[in-house]
């Protein structure tokens, strides 16, 4: 929901996009692009937008390998804290 994201960025001045796809060509890049294309959002940003993405590898079948591939809870928490 684009309008919800834009409203949130205008209010908080921050953007963290988390997804399991690789950073390059992932939908997170489109979300960031949409936000910085909106001049009101761009001027509201207090820190640069941040993306936390999956590794540049195919998602493996084994659970143990999948857990290494996909952003962890700890990585999400660290990324959120880095915005402040």
Coordinates of C-alpha atoms in Angstrom, one line a residue:
X1 CA 0.0 0.0 0.0
X2 CA 2.0 2.9 -1.3
X3 CA 0.1 5.7 0.4
X4 CA 0.5 4.0 3.8
X5 CA 4.3 3.8 3.3
X6 CA 4.6 7.4 2.1
X7 CA 2.5 8.6 5.1
X8 CA 4.7 6.6 7.5
X9 CA 7.9 8.0 6.0
X10 CA 6.6 11.5 6.2
X11 CA 5.7 11.0 9.9
X12 CA 8.9 9.1 11.0
X13 CA 11.5 10.3 8.6
X14 CA 12.8 6.8 8.3
X15 CA 12.4 3.8 6.0
X16 CA 13.6 0.2 6.4
X17 CA 12.6 -2.3 3.8
X18 CA 13.1 -6.0 4.7
X19 CA 12.6 -8.8 2.3
X20 CA 14.1 -12.2 1.4
X21 CA 14.9 -11.4 -2.2
X22 CA 18.4 -10.2 -3.2
X23 CA 19.1 -6.5 -2.8
X24 CA 19.7 -5.9 -6.5
X25 CA 16.5 -6.0 -8.5
X26 CA 14.4 -6.8 -5.5
X27 CA 11.1 -5.1 -4.8
X28 CA 12.7 -3.2 -1.9
X29 CA 14.5 -1.1 -4.5
X30 CA 11.2 -0.2 -6.0
X31 CA 9.8 0.8 -2.6
X32 CA 12.8 3.0 -1.9
X33 CA 12.6 4.5 -5.4
X34 CA 8.9 5.4 -4.8
X35 CA 9.7 7.0 -1.5
X36 CA 12.6 9.2 -2.8
X37 CA 10.6 10.1 -5.9
X38 CA 8.0 11.8 -3.6
X39 CA 9.6 15.2 -2.8
X40 CA 7.7 15.6 0.5
X41 CA 9.0 12.2 1.6
X42 CA 12.5 12.9 0.4
X43 CA 12.7 16.1 2.4
X44 CA 11.2 14.3 5.4
X45 CA 14.0 11.6 5.6
X46 CA 16.3 12.1 8.6
X47 CA 18.6 9.2 7.5
X48 CA 19.0 7.4 4.2
X49 CA 16.5 4.7 3.4
X50 CA 17.9 1.2 4.2
X51 CA 17.2 -2.2 2.7
X52 CA 17.8 -5.5 4.5
X53 CA 17.6 -8.3 2.0
X54 CA 18.4 -11.9 1.4
X55 CA 21.8 -13.0 0.2
X56 CA 22.6 -13.1 -3.5
X57 CA 21.9 -16.8 -3.7
X58 CA 19.0 -19.0 -4.6
X59 CA 16.8 -19.9 -1.6
X60 CA 18.0 -23.3 -0.5
X61 CA 15.8 -26.3 0.4
X62 CA 17.5 -27.2 3.7
X63 CA 16.1 -25.2 6.7
X64 CA 19.5 -24.6 8.2
X65 CA 20.7 -23.0 5.0
X66 CA 17.5 -21.1 4.5
X67 CA 18.0 -19.5 8.0
X68 CA 21.4 -18.2 6.9
X69 CA 20.0 -16.9 3.6
X70 CA 17.0 -14.9 4.9
X71 CA 17.4 -11.9 7.2
X72 CA 17.1 -12.9 10.8
X73 CA 15.2 -11.3 13.7
X74 CA 18.5 -10.1 15.1
X75 CA 19.5 -8.5 11.7
X76 CA 16.1 -6.7 11.6
X77 CA 16.5 -5.4 15.1
X78 CA 20.1 -4.2 14.4
X79 CA 18.9 -2.5 11.1
X80 CA 16.1 -0.7 12.9
X81 CA 18.5 0.5 15.6
X82 CA 20.9 1.8 13.0
X83 CA 18.2 4.2 11.8
X84 CA 18.3 6.1 15.1

